[in-house]
PDB file of C-alpha atoms in Angstrom:
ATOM      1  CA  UNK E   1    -195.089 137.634 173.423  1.00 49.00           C
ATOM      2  CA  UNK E   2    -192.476 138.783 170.634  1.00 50.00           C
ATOM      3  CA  UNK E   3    -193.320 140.560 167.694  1.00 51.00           C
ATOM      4  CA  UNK E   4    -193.507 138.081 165.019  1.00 53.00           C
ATOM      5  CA  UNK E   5    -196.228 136.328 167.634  1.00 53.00           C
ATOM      6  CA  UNK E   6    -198.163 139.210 167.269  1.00 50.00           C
ATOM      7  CA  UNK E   7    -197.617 140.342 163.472  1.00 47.00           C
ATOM      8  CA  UNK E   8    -199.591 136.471 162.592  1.00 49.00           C
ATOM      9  CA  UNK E   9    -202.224 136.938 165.401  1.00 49.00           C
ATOM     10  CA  UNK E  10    -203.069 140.571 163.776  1.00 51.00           C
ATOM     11  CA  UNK E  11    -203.066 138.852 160.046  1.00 52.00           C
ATOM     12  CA  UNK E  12    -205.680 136.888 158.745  1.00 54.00           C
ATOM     13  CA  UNK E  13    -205.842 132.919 159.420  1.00 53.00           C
ATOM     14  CA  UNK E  14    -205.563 130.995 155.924  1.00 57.00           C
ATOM     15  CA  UNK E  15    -208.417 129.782 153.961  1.00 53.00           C
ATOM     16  CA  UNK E  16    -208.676 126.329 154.243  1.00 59.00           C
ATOM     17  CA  UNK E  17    -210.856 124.669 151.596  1.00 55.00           C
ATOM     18  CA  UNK E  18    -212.719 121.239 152.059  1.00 62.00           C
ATOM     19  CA  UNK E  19    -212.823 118.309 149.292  1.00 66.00           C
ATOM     20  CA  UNK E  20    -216.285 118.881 148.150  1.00 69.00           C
ATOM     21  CA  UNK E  21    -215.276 122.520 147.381  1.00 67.00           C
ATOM     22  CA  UNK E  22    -212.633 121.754 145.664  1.00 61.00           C
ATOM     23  CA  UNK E  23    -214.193 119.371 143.377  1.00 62.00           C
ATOM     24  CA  UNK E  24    -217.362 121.698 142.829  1.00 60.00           C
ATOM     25  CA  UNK E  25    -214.640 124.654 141.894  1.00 59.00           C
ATOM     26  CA  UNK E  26    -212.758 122.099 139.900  1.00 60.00           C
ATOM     27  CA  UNK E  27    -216.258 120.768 137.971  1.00 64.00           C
ATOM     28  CA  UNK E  28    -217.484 124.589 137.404  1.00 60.00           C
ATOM     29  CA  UNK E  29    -213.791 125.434 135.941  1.00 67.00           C
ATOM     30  CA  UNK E  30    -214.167 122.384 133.667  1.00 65.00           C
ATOM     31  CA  UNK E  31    -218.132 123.289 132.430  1.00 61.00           C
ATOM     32  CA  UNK E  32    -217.155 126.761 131.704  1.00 59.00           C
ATOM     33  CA  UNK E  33    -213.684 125.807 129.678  1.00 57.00           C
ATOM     34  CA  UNK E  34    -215.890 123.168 128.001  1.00 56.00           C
ATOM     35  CA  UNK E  35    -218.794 126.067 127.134  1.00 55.00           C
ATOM     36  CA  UNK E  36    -216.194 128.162 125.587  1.00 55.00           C
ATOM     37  CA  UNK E  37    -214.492 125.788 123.303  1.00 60.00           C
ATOM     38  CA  UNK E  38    -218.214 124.606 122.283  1.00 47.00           C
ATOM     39  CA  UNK E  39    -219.055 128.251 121.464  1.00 53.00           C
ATOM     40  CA  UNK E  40    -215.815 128.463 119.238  1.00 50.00           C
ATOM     41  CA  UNK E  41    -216.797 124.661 117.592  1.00 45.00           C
ATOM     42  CA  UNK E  42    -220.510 125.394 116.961  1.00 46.00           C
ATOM     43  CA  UNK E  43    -219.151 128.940 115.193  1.00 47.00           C
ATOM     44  CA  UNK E  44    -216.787 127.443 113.327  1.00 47.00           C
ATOM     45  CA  UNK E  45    -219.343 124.438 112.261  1.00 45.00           C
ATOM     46  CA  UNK E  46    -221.650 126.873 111.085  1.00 43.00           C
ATOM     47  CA  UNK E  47    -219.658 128.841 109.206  1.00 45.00           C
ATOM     48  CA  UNK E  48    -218.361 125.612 107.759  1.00 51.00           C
ATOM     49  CA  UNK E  49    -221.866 124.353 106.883  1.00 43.00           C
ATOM     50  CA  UNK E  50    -222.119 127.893 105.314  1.00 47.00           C
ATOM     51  CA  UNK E  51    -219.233 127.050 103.292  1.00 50.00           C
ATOM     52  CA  UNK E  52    -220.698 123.493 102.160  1.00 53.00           C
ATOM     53  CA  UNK E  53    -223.960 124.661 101.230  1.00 65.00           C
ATOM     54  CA  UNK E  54    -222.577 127.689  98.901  1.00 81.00           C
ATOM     55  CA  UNK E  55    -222.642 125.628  95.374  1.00 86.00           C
ATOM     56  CA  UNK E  56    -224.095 126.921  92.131  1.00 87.00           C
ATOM     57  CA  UNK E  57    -226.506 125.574  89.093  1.00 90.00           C
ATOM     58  CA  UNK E  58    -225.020 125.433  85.340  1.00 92.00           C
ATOM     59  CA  UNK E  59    -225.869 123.863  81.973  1.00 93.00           C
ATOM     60  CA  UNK E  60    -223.859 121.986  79.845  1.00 93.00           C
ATOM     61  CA  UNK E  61    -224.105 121.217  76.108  1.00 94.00           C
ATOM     62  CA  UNK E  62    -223.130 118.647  74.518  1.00 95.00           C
ATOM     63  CA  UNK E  63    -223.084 118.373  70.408  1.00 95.00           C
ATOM     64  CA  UNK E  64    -222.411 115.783  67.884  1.00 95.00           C
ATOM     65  CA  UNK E  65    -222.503 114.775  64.185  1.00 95.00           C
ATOM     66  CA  UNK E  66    -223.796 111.926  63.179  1.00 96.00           C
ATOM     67  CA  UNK E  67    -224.869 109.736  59.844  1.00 95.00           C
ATOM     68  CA  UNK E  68    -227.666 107.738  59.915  1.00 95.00           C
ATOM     69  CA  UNK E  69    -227.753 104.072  59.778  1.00 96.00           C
ATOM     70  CA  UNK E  70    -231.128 102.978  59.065  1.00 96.00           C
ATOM     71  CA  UNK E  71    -233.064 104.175  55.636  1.00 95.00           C
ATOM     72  CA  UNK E  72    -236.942 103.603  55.791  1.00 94.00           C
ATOM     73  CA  UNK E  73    -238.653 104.297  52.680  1.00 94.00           C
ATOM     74  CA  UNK E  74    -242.207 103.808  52.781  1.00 92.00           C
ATOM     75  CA  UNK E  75    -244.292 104.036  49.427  1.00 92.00           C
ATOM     76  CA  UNK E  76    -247.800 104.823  48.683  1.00 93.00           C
ATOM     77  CA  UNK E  77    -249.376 104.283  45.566  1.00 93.00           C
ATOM     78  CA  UNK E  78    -253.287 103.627  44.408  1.00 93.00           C
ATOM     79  CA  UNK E  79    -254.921 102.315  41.586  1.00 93.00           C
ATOM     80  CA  UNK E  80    -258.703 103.502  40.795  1.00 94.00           C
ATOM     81  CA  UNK E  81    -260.650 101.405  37.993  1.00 94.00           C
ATOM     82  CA  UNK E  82    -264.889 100.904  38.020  1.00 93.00           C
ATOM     83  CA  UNK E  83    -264.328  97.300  39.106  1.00 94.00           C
ATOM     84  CA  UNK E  84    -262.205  95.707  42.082  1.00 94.00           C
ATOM     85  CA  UNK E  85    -260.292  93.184  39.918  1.00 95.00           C
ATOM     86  CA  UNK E  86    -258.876  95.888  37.607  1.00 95.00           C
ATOM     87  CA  UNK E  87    -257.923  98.191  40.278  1.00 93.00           C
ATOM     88  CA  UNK E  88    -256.084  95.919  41.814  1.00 94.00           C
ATOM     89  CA  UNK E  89    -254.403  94.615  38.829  1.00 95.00           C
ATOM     90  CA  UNK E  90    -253.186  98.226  38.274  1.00 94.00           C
ATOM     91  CA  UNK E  91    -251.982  97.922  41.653  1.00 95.00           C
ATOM     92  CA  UNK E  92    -249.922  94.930  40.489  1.00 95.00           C
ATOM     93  CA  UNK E  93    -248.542  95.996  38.074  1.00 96.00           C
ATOM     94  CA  UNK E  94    -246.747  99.327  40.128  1.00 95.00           C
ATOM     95  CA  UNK E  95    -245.548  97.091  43.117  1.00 95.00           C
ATOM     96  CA  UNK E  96    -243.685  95.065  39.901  1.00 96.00           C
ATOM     97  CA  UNK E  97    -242.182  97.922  38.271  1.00 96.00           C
ATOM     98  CA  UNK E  98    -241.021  99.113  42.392  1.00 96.00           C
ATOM     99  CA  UNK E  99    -239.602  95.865  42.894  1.00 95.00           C
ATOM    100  CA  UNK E 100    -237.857  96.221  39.477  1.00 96.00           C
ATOM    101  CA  UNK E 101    -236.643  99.800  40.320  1.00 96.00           C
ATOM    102  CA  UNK E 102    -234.826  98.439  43.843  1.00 96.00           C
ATOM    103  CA  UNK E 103    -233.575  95.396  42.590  1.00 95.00           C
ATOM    104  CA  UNK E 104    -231.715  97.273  39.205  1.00 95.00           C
ATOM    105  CA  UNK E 105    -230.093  99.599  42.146  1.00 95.00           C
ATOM    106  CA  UNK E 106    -228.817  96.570  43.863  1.00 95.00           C
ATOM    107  CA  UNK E 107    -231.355  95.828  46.794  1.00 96.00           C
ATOM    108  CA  UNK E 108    -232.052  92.012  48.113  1.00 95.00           C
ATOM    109  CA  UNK E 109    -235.878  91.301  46.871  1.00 92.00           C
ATOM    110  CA  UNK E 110    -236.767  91.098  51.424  1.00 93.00           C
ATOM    111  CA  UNK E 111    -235.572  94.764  51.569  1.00 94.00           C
ATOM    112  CA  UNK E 112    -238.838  95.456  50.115  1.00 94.00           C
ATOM    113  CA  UNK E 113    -241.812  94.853  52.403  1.00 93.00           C
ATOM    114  CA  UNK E 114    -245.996  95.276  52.092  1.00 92.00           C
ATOM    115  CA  UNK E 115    -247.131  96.948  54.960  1.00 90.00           C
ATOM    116  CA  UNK E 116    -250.360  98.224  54.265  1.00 89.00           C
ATOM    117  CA  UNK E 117    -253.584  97.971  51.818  1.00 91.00           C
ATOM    118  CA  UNK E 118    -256.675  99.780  51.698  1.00 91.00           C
ATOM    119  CA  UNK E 119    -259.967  98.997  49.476  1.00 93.00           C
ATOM    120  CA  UNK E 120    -262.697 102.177  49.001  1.00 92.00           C
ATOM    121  CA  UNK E 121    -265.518 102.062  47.207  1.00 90.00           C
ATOM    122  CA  UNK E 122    -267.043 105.162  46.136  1.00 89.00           C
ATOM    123  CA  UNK E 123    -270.207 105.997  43.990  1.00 86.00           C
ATOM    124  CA  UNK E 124    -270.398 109.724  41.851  1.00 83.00           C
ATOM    125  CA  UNK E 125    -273.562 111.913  41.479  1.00 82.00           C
ATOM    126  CA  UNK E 126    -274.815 109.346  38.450  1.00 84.00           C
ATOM    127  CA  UNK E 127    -274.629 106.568  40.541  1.00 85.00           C
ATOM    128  CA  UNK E 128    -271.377 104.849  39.123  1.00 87.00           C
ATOM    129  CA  UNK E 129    -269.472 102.667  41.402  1.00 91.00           C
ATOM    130  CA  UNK E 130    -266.157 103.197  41.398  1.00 93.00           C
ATOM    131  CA  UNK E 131    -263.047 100.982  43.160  1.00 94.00           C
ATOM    132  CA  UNK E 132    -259.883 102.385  44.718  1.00 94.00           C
ATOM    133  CA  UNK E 133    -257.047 100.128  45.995  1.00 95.00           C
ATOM    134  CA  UNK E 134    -254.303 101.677  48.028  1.00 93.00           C
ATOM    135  CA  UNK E 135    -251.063  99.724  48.456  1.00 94.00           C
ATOM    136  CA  UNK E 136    -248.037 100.495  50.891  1.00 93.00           C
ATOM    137  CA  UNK E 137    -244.477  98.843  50.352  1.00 94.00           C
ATOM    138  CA  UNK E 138    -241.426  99.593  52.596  1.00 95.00           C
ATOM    139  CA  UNK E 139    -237.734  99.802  51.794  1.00 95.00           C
ATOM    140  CA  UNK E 140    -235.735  98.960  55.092  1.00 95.00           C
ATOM    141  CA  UNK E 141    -231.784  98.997  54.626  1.00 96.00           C
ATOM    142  CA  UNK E 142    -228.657  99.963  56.260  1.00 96.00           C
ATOM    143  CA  UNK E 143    -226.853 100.526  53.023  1.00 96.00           C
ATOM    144  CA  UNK E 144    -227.144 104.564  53.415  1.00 95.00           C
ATOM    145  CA  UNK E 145    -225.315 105.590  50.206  1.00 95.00           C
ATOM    146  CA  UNK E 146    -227.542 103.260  48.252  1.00 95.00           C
ATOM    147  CA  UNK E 147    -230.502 104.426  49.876  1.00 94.00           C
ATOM    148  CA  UNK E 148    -230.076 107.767  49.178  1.00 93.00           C
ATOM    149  CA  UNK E 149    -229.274 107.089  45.394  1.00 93.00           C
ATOM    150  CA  UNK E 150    -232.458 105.626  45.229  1.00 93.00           C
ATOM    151  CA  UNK E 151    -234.260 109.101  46.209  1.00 90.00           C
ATOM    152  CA  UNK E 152    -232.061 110.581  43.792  1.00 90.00           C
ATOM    153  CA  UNK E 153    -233.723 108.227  41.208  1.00 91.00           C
ATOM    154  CA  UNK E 154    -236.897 108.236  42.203  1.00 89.00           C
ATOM    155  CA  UNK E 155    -238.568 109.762  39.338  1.00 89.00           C
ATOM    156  CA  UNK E 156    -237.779 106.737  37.227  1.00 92.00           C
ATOM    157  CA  UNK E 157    -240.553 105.390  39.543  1.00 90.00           C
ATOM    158  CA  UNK E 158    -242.800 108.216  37.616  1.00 89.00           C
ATOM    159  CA  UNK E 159    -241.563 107.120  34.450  1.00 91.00           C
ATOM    160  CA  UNK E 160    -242.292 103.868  34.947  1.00 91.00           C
ATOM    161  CA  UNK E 161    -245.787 104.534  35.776  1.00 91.00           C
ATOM    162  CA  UNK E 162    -246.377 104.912  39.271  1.00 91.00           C
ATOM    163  CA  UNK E 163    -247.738 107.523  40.869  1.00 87.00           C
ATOM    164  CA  UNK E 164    -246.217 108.665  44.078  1.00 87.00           C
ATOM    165  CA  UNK E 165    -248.765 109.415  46.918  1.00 87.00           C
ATOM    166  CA  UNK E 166    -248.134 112.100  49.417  1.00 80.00           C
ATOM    167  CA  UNK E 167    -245.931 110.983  52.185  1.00 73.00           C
ATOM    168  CA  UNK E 168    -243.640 108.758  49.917  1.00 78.00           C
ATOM    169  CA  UNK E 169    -240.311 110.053  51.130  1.00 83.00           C
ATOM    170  CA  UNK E 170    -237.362 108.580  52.893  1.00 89.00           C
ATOM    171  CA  UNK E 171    -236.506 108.810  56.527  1.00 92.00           C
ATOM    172  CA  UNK E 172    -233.521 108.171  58.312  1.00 94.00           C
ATOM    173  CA  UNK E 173    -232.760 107.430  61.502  1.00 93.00           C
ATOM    174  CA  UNK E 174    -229.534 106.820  63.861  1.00 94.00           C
ATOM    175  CA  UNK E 175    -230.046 103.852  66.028  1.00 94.00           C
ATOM    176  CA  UNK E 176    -226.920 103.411  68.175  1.00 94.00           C
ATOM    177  CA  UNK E 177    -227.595 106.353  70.245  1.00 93.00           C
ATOM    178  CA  UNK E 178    -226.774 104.284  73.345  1.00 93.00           C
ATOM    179  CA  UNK E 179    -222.784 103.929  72.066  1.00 95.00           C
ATOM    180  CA  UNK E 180    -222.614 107.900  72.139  1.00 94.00           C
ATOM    181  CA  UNK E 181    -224.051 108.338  75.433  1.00 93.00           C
ATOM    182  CA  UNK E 182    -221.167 108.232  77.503  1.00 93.00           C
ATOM    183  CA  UNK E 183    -218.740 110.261  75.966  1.00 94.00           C
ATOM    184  CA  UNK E 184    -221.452 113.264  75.614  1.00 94.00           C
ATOM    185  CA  UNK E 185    -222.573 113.203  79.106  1.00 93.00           C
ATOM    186  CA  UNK E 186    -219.035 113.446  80.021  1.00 93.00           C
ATOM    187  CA  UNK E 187    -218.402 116.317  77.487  1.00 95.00           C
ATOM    188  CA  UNK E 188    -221.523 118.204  78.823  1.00 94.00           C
ATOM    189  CA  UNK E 189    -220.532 117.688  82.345  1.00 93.00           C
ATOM    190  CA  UNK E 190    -216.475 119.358  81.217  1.00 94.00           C
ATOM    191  CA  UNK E 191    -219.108 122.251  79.360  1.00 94.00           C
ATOM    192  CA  UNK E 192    -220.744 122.957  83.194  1.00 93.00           C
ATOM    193  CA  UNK E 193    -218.223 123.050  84.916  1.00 92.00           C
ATOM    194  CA  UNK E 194    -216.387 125.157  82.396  1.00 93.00           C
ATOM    195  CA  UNK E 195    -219.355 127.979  83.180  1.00 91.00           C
ATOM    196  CA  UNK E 196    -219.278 127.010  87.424  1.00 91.00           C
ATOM    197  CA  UNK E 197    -215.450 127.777  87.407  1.00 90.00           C
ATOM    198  CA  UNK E 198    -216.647 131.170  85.281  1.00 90.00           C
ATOM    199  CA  UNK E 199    -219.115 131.748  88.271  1.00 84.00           C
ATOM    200  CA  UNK E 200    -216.817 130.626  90.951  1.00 86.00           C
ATOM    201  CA  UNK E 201    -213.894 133.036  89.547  1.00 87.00           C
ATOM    202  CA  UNK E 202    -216.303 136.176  89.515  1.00 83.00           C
ATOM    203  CA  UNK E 203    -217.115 135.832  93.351  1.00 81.00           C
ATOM    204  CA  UNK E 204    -213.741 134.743  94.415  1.00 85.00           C
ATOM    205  CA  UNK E 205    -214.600 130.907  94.817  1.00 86.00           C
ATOM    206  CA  UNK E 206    -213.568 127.689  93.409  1.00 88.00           C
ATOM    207  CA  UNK E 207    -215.560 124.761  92.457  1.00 89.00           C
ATOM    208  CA  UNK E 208    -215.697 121.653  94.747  1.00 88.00           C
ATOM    209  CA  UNK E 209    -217.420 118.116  93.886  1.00 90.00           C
ATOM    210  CA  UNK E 210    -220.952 118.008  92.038  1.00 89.00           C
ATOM    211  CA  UNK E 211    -223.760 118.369  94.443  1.00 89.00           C
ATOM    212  CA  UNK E 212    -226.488 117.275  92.021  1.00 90.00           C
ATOM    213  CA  UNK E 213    -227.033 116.785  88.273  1.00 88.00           C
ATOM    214  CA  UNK E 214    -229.906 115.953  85.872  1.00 89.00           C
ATOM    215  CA  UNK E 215    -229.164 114.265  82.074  1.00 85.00           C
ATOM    216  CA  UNK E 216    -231.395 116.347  79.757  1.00 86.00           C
ATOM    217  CA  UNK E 217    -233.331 114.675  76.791  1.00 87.00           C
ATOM    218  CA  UNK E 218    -231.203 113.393  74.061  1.00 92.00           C
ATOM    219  CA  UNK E 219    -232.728 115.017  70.622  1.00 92.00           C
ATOM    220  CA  UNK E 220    -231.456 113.471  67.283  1.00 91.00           C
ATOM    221  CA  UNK E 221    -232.529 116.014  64.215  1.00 90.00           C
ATOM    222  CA  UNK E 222    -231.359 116.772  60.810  1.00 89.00           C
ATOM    223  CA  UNK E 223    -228.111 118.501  60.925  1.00 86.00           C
ATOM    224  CA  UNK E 224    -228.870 120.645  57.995  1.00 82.00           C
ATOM    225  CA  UNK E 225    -232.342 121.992  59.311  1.00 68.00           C
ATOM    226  CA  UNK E 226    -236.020 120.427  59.250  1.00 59.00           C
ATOM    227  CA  UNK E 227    -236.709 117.759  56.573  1.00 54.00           C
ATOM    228  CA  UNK E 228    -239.996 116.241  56.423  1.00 51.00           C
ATOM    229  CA  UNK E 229    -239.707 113.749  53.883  1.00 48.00           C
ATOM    230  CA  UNK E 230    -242.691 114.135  52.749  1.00 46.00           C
ATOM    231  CA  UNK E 231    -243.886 113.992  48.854  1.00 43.00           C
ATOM    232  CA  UNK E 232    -241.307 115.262  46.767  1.00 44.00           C
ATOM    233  CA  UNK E 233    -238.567 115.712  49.418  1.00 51.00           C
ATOM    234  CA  UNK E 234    -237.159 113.122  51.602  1.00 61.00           C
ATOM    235  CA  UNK E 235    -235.264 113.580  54.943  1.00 83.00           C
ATOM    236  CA  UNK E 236    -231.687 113.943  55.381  1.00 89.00           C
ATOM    237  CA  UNK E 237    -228.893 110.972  56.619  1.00 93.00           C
ATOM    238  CA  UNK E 238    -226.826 113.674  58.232  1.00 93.00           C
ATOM    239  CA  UNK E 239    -227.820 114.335  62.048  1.00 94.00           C
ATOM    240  CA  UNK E 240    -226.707 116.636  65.117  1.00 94.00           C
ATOM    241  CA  UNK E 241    -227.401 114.822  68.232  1.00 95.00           C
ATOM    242  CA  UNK E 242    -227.627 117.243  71.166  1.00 95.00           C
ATOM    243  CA  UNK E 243    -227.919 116.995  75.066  1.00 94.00           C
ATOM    244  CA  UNK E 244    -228.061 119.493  77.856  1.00 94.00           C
ATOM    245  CA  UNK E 245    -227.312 118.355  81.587  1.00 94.00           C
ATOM    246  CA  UNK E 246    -228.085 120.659  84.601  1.00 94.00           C
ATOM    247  CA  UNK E 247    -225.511 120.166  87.484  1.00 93.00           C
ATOM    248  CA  UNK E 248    -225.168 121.508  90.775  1.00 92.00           C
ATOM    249  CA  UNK E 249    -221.253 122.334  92.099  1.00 91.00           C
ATOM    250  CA  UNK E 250    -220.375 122.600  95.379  1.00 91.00           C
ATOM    251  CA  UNK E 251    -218.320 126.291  95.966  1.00 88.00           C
ATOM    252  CA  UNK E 252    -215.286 126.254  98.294  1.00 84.00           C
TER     253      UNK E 252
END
């Protein structure tokens, strides 16, 4: 026997593997690779849905001026007389000199409208019978600057005889608060995320897409402060119409 004959007899004899081992060993190799790039996907998703769900809350203002476009002038005036038929010819006689006043300052006679009238009859401690008649016209026009000359001149109504009841002031309204609408939600929304890209600069973020958002109340009121328009004083044409939205950002 030579020596190379006996060198490979002294050495080990190769491992020989069969085809079911091979293709468990092949299987196990592909689980584990598979487990491991899992690991690094479900890590990264979470810290990506981290990420996503970072966002923050902010409100935004909107403000604008606005003139009125309806006048409503409701007036209130009573006549008190110990019979019904002369009350209510006193009443008659201050819903003419009303209609008088309006048309002088240039309104159409249907401007002027009844919309209320109240009879009370009342008897004193000696047992006389009096008669009250209560009358309500309204003014209704869209001619603001006339409108509010007319509460300018109201105490020629006085002069003319008639007694203004309490509550006998003008009121005026804005009516096309739908043709705003747009435009301030959109400059409410620019005011929110002016204050989420504040937030998002102090913790080193920026702002992504809105997550959610809520349109506040739209509030109409007198620009100038509260005006009742009650007896004596009358309310104001000039308005501020306001909105506040509350909108969630996404942070990125």
């Amino acid at each position: 026997m030579s020596e190379d004959s006996s060198a490979q007899s002294a050495g080990k004899a190769p491992v020989r593997l069969n085809a079911t081992t091979v293709r468990w060993l092949a299987s196990a190799t592909i689980l584990a690779v598979g487990l491991v790039i899992a690991g690094f996907a479900l890590g990264d998703g979470i810290k990506r849905a981290q990420r996503a769900d970072r966002a923050v809350t902010v409100k935004g203002l909107a403000e604008r001026e606005v003139t009125a476009d309806l006048a409503t002038w409701t007036i209130s005036y009573s006549a008190t007389a110990p019979d019904l038929a002369t009350a209510q010819s006193g009443v008659d006689r201050d819903t003419a000199q009303i209609r008088a006043f309006f048309g002088e300052l240039g309104f159409p006679a249907d401007a002027l409208q009844p919309t209320g009238v109240n009879v009370n009859q009342a008897k004193d401690n000696n047992g006389v019978v009096s008669f009250t008649v209560r009358q309500r016209v309204t003014l209704r026009t869209n001619d603001i600057k006339r409108a509010e000359n007319a509460v300018r001149r109201q105490f020629d109504l006085v002069r003319r005889g008639v007694i203004l009841e309490e509550g006998s002031g003008m009121a005026y309204a804005f009516t096309r608060l739908n043709d705003i609408k747009p435009q301030m939600v959109a400059a409410a929304t620019n005011d929110a995320r002016a204050a989420a890209e504040q937030f998002a600069k102090d913790s080193g973020s920026e702002v992504g897409a809105i997550k959610n958002a809520a349109q506040g109340y739209f509030s109409v009121e007198a620009r100038d402060g509260d005006s009742g328009g009650g007896w004596g004083q009358s309310d104001t044409p000039y308005k501020k119409v306001r909105v506040v939205t509350t909108i969630d950002f996404y942070l990125k």
